[in-house]
Coordinates of C-alpha atoms in Angstrom, one line a residue:
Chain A
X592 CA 25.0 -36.1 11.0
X593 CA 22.9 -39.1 10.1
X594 CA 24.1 -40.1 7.0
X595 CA 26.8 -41.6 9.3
X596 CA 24.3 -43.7 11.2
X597 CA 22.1 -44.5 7.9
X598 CA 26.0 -45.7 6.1
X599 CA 27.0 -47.8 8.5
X600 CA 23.6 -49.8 9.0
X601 CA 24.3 -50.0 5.2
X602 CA 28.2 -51.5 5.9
X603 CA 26.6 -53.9 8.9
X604 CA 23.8 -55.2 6.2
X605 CA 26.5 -55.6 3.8
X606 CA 28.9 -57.6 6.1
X607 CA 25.7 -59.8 6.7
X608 CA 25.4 -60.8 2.9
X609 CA 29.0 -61.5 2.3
X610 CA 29.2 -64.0 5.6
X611 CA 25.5 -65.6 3.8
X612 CA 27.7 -65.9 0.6
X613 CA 30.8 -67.0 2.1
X614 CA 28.5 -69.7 4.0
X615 CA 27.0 -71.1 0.4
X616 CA 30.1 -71.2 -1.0
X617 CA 31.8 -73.3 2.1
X618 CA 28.9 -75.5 1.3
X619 CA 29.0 -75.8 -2.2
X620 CA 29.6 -79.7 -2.2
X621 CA 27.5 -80.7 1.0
X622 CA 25.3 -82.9 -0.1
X623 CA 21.7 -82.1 0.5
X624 CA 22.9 -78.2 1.6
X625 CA 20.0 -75.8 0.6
X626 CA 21.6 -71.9 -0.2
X627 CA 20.5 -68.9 1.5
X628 CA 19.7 -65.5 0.5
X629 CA 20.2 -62.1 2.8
X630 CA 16.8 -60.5 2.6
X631 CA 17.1 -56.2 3.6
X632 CA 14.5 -53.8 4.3
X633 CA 14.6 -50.1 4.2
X634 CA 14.2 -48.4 8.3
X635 CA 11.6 -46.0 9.0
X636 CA 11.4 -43.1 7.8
X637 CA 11.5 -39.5 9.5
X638 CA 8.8 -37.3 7.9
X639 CA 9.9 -33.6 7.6
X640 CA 6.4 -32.6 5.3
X641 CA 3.5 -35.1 5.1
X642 CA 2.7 -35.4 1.3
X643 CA -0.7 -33.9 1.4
X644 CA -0.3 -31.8 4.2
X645 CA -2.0 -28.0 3.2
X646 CA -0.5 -25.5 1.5
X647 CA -3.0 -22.5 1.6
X648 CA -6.5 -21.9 3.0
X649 CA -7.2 -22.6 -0.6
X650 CA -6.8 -26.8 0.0
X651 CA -4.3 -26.6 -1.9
X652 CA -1.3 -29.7 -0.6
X653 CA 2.3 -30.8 -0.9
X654 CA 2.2 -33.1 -3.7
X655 CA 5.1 -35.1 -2.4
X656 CA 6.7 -35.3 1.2
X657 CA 9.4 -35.0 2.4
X658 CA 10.8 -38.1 4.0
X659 CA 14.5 -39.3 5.2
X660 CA 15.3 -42.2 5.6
X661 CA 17.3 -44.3 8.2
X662 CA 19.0 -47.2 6.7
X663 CA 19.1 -50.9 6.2
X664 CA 18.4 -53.9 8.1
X665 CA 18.6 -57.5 7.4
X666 CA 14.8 -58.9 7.6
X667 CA 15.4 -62.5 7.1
X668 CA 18.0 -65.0 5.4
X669 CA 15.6 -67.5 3.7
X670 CA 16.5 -71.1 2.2
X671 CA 16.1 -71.3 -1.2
X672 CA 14.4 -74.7 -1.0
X673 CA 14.9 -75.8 -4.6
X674 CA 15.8 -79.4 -6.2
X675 CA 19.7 -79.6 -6.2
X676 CA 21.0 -81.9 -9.1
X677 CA 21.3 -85.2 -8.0
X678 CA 24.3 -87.3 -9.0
X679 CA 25.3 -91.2 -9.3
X680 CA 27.4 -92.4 -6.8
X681 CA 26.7 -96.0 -6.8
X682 CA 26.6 -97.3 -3.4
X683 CA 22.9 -98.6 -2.5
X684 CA 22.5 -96.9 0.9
X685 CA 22.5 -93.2 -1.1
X686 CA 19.1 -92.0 -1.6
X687 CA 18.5 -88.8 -3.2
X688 CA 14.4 -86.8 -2.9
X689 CA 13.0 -85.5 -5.9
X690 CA 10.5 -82.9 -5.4
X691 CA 9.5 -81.8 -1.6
X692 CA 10.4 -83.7 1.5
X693 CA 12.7 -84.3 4.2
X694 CA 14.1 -87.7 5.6
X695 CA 13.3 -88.1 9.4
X696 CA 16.2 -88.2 11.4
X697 CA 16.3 -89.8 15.4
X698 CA 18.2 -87.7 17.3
X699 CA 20.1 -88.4 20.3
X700 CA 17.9 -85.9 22.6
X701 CA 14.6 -87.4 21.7
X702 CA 13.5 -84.9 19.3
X703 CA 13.3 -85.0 15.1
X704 CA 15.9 -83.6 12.8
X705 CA 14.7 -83.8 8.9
X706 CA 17.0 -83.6 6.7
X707 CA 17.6 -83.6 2.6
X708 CA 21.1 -85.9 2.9
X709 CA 20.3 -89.2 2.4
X710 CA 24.1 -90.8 2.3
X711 CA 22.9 -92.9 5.1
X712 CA 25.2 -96.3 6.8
X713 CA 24.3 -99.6 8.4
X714 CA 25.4 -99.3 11.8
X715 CA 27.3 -102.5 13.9
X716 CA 23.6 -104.2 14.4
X717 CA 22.8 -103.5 10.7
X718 CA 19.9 -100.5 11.4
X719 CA 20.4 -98.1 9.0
X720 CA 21.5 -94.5 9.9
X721 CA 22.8 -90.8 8.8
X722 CA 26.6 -90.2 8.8
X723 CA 26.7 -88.9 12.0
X724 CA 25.3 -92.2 13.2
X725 CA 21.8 -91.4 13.8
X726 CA 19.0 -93.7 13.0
X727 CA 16.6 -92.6 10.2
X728 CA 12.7 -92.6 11.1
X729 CA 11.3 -95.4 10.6
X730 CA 13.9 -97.0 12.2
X731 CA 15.1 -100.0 9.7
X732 CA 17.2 -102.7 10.0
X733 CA 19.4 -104.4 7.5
X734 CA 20.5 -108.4 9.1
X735 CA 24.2 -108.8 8.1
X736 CA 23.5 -112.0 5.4
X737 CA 21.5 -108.8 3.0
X738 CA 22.3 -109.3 -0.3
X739 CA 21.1 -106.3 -3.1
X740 CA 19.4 -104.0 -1.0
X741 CA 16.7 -102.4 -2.8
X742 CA 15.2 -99.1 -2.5
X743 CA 11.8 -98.5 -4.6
X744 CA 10.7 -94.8 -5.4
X745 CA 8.1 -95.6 -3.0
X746 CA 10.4 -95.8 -0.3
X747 CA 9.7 -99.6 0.1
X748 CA 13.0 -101.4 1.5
X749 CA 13.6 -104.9 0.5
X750 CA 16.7 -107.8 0.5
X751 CA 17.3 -111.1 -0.9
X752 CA 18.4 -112.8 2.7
X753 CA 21.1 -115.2 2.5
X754 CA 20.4 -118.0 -0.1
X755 CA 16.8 -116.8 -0.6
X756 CA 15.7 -116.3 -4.5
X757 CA 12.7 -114.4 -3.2
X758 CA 12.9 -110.8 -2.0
X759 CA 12.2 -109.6 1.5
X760 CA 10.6 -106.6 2.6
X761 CA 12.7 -104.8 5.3
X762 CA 10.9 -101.7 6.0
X763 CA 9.1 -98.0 4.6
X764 CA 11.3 -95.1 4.9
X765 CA 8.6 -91.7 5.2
X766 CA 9.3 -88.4 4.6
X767 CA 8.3 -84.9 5.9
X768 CA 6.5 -82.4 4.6
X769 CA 6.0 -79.1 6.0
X770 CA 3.8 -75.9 4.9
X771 CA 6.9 -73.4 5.6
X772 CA 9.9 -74.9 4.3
X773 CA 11.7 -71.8 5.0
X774 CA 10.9 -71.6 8.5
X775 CA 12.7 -74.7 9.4
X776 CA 15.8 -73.8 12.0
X777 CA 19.0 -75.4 10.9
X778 CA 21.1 -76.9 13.5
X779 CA 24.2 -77.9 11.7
X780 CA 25.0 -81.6 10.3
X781 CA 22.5 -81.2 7.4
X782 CA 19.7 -81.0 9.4
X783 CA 16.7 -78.9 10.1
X784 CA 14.4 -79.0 13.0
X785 CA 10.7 -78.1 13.4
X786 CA 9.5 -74.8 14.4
X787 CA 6.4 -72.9 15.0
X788 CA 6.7 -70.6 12.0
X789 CA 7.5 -74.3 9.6
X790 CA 4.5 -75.9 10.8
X791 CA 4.1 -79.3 12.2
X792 CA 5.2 -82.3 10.1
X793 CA 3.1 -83.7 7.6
X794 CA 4.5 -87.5 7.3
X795 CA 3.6 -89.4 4.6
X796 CA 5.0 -92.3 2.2
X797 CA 7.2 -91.0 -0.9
X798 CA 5.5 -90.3 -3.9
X799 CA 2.4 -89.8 -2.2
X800 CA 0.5 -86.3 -1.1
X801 CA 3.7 -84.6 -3.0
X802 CA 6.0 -85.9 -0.5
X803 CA 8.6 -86.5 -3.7
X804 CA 10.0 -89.8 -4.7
X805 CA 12.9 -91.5 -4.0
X806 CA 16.0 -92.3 -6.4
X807 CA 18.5 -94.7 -5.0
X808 CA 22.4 -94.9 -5.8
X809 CA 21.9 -90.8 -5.6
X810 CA 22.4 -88.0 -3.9
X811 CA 21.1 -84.9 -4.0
X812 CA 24.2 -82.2 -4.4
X813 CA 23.7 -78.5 -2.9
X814 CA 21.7 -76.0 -4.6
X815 CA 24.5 -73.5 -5.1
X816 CA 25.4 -71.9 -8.2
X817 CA 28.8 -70.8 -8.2
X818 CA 28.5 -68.2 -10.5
X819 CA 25.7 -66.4 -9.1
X820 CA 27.2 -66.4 -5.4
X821 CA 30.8 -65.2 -7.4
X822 CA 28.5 -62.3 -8.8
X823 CA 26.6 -61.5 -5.4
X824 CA 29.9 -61.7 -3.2
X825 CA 31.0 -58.7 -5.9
X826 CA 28.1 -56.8 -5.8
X827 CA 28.0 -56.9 -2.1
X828 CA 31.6 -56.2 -1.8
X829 CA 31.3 -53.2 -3.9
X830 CA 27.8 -52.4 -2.0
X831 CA 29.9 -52.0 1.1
X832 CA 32.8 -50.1 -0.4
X833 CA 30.2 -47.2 -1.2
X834 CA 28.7 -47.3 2.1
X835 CA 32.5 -46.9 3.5
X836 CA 32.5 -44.0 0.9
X837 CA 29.5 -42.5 2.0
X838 CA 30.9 -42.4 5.7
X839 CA 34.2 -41.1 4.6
X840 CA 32.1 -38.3 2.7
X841 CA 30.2 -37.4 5.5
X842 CA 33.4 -37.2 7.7
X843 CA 34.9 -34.6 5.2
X844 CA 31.8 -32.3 5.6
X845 CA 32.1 -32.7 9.8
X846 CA 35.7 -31.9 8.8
X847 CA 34.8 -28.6 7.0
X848 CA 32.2 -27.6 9.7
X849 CA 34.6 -28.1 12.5
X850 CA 37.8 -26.1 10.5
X851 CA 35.2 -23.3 11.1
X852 CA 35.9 -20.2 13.6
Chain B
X191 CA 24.4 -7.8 6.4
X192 CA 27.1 -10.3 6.8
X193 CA 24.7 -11.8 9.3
X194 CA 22.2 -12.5 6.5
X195 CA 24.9 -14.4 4.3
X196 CA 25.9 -16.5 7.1
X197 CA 22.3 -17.7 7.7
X198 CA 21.9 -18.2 3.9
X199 CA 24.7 -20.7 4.0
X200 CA 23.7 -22.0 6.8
X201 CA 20.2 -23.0 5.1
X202 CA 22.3 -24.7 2.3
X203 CA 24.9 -26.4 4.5
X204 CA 21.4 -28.2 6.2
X205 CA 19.9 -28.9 2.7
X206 CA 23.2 -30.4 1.4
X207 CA 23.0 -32.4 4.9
X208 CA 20.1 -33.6 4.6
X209 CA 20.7 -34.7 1.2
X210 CA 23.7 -36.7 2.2
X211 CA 21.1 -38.2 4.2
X212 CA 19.1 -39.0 1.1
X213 CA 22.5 -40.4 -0.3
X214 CA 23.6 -42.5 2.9
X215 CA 20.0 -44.3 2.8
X216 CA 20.1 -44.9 -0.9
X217 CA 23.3 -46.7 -1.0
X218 CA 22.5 -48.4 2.6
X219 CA 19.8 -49.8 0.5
X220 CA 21.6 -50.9 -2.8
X221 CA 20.9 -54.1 -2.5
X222 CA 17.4 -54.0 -0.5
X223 CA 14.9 -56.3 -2.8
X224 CA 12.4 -53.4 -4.4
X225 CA 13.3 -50.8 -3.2
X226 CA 13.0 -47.2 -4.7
X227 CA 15.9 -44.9 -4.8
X228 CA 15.1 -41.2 -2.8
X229 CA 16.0 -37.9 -4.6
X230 CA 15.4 -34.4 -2.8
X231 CA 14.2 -31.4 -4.4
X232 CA 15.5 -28.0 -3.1
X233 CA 13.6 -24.8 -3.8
X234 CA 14.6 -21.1 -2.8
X235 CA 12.7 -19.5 0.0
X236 CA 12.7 -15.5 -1.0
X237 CA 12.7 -13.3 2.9
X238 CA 10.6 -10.5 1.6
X239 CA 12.8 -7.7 3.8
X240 CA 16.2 -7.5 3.4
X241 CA 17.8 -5.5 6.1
X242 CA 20.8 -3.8 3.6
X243 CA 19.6 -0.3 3.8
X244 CA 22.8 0.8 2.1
X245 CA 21.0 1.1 -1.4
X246 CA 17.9 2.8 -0.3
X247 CA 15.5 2.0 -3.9
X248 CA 17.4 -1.5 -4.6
X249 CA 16.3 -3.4 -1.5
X250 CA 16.7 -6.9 -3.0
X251 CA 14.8 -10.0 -1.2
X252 CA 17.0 -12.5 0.2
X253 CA 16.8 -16.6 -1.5
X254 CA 17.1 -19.2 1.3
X255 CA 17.3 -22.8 0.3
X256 CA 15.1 -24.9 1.6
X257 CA 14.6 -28.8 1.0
X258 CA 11.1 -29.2 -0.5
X259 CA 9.9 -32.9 -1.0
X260 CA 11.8 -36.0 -1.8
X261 CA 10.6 -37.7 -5.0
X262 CA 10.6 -41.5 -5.7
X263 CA 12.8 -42.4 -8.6
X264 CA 10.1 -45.4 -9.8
X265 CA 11.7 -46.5 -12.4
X266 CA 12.6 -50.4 -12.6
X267 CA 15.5 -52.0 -11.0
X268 CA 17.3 -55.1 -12.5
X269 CA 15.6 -58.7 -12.9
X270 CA 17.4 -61.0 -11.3
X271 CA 16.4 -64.9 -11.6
X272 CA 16.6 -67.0 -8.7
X273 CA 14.7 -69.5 -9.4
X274 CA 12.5 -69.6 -6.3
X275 CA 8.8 -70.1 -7.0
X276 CA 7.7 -68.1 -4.0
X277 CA 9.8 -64.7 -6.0
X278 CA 8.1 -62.5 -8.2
X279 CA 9.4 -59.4 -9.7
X280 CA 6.9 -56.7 -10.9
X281 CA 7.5 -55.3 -14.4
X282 CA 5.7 -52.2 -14.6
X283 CA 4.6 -49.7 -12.7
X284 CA 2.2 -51.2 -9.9
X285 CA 2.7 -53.0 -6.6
X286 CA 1.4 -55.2 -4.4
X287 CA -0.9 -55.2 -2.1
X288 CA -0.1 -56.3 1.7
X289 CA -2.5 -56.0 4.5
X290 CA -0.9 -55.2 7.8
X291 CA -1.9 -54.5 11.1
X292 CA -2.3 -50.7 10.5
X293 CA -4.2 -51.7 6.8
X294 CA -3.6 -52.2 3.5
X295 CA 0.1 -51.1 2.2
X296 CA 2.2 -51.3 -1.0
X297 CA 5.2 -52.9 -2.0
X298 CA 7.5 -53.8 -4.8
X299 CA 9.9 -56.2 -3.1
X300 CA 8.5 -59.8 -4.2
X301 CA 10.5 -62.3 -2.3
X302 CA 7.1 -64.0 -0.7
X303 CA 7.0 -66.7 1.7
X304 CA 4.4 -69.0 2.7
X305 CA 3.9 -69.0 6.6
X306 CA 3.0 -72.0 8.8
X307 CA -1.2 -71.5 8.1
X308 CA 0.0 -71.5 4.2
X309 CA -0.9 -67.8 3.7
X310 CA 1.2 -66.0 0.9
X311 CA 3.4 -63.8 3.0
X312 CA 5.8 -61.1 2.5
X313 CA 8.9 -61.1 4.5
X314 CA 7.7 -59.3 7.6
X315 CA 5.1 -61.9 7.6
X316 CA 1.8 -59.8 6.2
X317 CA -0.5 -61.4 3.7
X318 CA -0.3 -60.6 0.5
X319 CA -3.9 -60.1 -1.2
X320 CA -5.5 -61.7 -3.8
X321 CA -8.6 -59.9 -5.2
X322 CA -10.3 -62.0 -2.7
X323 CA -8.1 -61.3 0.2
X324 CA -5.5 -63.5 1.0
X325 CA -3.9 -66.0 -0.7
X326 CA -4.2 -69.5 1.0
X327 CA -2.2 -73.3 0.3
X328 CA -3.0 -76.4 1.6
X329 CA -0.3 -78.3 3.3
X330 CA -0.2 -81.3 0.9
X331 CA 0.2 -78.8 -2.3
X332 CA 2.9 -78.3 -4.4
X333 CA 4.4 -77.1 -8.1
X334 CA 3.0 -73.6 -7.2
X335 CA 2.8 -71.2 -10.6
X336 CA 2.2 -67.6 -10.6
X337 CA 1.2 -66.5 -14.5
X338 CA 2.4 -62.9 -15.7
X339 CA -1.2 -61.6 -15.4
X340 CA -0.7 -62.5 -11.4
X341 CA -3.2 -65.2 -11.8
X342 CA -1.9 -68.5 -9.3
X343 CA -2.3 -71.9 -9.7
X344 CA -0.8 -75.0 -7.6
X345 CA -1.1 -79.1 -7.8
X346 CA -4.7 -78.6 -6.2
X347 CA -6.3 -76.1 -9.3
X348 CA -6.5 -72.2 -9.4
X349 CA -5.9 -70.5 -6.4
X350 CA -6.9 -66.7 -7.2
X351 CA -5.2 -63.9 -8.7
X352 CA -2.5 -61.5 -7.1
X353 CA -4.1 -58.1 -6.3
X354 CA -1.7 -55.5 -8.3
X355 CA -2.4 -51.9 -7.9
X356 CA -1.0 -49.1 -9.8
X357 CA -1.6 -45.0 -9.1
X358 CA -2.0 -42.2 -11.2
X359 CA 0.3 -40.1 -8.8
X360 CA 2.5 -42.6 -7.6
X361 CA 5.1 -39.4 -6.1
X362 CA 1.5 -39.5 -3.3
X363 CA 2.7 -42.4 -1.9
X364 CA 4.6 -42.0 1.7
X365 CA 7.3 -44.5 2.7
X366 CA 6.9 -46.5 6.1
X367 CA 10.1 -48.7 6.1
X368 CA 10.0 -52.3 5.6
X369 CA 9.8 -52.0 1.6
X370 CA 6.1 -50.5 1.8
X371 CA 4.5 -47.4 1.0
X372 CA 1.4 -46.3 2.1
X373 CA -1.8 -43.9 0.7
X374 CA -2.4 -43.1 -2.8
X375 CA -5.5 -44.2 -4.8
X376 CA -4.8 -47.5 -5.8
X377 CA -6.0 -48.0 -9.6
X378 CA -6.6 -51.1 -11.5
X379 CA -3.3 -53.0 -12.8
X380 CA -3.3 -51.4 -16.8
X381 CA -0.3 -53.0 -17.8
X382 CA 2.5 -54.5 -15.0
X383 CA 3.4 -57.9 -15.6
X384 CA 4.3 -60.7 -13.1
X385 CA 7.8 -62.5 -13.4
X386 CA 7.9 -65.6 -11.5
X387 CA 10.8 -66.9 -10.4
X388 CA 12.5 -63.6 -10.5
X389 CA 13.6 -60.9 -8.0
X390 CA 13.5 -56.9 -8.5
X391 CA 16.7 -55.4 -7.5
X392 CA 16.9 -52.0 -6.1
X393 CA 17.0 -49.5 -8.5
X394 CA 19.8 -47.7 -6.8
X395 CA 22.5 -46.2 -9.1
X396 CA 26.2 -46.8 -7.4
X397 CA 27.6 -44.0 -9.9
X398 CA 25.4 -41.4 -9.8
X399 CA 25.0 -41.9 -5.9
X400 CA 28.8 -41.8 -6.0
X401 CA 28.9 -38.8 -8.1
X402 CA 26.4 -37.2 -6.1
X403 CA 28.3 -37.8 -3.0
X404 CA 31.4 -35.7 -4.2
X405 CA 28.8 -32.8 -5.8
X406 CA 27.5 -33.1 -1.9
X407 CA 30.7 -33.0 -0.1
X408 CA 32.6 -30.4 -2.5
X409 CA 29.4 -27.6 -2.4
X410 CA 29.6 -27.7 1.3
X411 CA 32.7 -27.4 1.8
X412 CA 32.7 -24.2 -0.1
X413 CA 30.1 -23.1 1.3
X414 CA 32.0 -23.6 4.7
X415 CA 34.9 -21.8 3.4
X416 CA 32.6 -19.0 2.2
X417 CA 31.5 -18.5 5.1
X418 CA 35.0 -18.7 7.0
X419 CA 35.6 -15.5 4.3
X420 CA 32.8 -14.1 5.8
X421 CA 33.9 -14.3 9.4
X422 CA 37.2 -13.0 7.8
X423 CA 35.6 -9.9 6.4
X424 CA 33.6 -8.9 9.4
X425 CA 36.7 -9.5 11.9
X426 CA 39.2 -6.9 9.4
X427 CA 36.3 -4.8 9.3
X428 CA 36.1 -4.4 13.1
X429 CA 39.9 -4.7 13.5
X430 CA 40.6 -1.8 11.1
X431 CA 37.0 0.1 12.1
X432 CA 38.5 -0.2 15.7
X433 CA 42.4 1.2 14.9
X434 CA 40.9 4.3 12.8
X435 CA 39.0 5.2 15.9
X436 CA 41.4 5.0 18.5

């Protein structure tokens, strides 16, 4: 019997969205988080009659075919790479991006996380990092006697130090830019790291090549909406409850063939 | 002649299988971007000869069932905004064009992607044509539009128009998995409108499927029972046939 088989890819596609869902909503207020979305497509299909297979020596064909399916499979659970609203927080070293972008992240191993979080810290020597302590690309440093660091949309870092009445310039922060947003891996922590199906890096100031520009005292929240997770967790929910149904149904026709003697 | 009603039901307890089949990979796909729900047509198959020679002038043929085509239930399924720029939603009849490694195939599902060249890609990675072939973005463009007649634009100008196809017979078209269909004669777009931002639901009908799940379940199992009464009739037949003879 394959409707068994073709229900139960249906339950295992199901179980897929909900742990998607359950993932946006644990990440509802991480900042920077961009939601995902369970992609399915239908399996192959067996072909009992070819549509336009012949009928008659006349040429006359099948109009339609006659195909079976085989199910459900997950395809691809794509980021949904759009602005999240960005809200006040008042401490200088928060930066949101508005528009496209990634801030460029050191990590320990040598390679290049980008990331979207841009709560970042002054470490104990003053160079400013994420908030798991990494330092952000290019790295920057803030001396202790800063006063009013200033971030400009153009990414331009600059302090009054100690008594001066003049400001200095401290350093350019750069962002990312990549042709396949949504083939970025994530590896946890906020971050995302190159692959072959994102591209390679496109580095440039903010505000320039539609990198995005920079809003201090912000950050950017995640892009999940509540209501429309709430609405997908029930229609996935109920999704699998008819593909439990369908197995159950299939199990009481097994159950009438095998009462047979 | 019990032997003839046995195989009768038998050919309607494989249809009714194989449209629980056609039931199991419609809701399996309820939530599968695009995608079509399957029905199954049955027709009866008439055996010329029936072998009851107990009514010499009333030999009456003998109806088999037999599955005949499944048809595609085309009509839409819900609009559902995402707000993605890279999601369309066709509303209307056509689809879109792909081009895959085996040629040129059809889809409705419109959750595109742009892959690391900056080709417009469906999911499983095959370019989506334009009617100039594919559809290609530089790496330093952004604010990508696509208008309802399919026509796209981004930061750097027009970028071409989405190839949309419709068919005069769409029931022609053959499924091949992966949200596309295949053959047909693709026709100009007359009238199917492009909804960015937006994703097609399958069209997939959780009650009806439900409903025909029970119709499904309950006509084979009386057709199992029938033909346990069947087995029933033949074995008192021999039994009693046997006890007046001996």
């Amino acid at each position: 019997m394959k409707a068994l088989y073709i229900a139960s890819t249906g339950m295992s596609a199901q179980e897929r969205n909900v742990e998607v869902i359950s993932n946006n909503i644990a990440n509802m207020r991480t900042t920077g988080y961009k939601r995902q979305r369970a992609e399915f497509q239908d399996l192959l299909y067996q072909q009992i009659t070819r549509a336009g297979s012949q009928t008659s020596d006349q040429g006359t064909m099948v109009p339609a075919g006659l195909e079976i399916g085989s199910g459900v499979r997950t395809v691809a659970t794509p980021r949904v790479m759009s602005q999240g609203s960005v809200n006040m927080t008042e401490r200088e070293l928060d930066v949101a991006i508005r528009g496209e972008g990634f801030f460029m992240i050191q990590l320990p191993d040598g390679r290049t996380g980008y990331t979207r979080d841009g709560s970042f810290e002054r470490s104990a020597d003053g160079t400013l990092v994420n908030s798991s302590g990494y330092v952000v690309d290019p790295g920057i440093t803030v001396p202790g006697d800063a006063r009013g660091v200033s971030i400009s949309p153009e990414g331009t870092v600059e302090a009054y130090i100690g008594t001066d009445t003049a400001p200095t310039q401290l350093g350019q922060l750069q962002l990312a830019r990549f042709v396949n947003k949504s083939g970025l891996e994530s590896m946890g922590d906020n971050l995302f790291l190159e692959t072959a199906a994102s591209g390679p890096a496109q580095v440039s100031l903010p505000n320039a090549d539609g990198a995005g520009d920079l809003l201090q005292n912000y950050l950017e929240l995640a892009n999940v909406n509540s209501v429309t997770e709430i609405a997908d967790l029930i229609a996935a929910q109920r999704a699998y409850e008819m593909n439990a149904r369908v197995i159950s149904g299939a199990d009481q026709m097994m159950q009438a063939t095998s009462q047979l003697r | 002649m019990i032997g003839n009603a046995q195989l009768i039901s038998l050919s309607r307890q494989i249809a009714l299988q194989r449209q629980m089949d056609v039931v199991a990979h419609n809701v399996a796909n309820i939530n599968t971007t695009g995608f079509k729900a399957e029905q199954i047509l049955f027709e009866q198959y008439e055996m010329p000869v029936a072998r009851d020679r107990t009514f010499p002038n009333l030999d009456q043929p003998l109806a088999y069932v037999q599955d005949w085509a499944t048809i595609h239930d085309l009509s839409g399924g819900a609009m559902v905004q995402t707000g993605n720029e890279l999601d369309i939603a066709l509303n209307g009849n056509g689809f879109l064009a792909v081009q895959t490694p085996a040629g040129e195939r059809w889809t409705r599902a419109g959750s595109l992607q742009i892959d690391n060249a900056g080709t417009l890609v469906d999911l499983s990675g095959n370019p989506v044509l334009g009617n100039g072939g594919p559809i290609q973005f530089g790496p330093d463009e952004s604010g990508i539009t696509i208008a309802p007649d399919g026509s796209i634009a981004s930061s750097a100008g027009a970028k071409g128009q989405l190839r949309i196809v419709e068919f005069a017979n769409p029931q022609a078209l053959v499924r091949e998995g992966s949200n596309l269909f295949s053959g047909g004669t693709p026709g100009a777009n007359a009238g199917t409108r492009v909804m960015q931002g937006h994703i097609e639901k399958s069209n997939v009908s959780g009650v009806s499927e439900m409903a025909e799940l029970i119709r499904v379940t309950r006509a084979y199992e009386s057709i199992a029972s029938l033909t346990q009464k069947q087995d029933e009739l033949r074995r008192s037949a021999i039994q009693r046939l046997g006890d007046t003879n001996a």
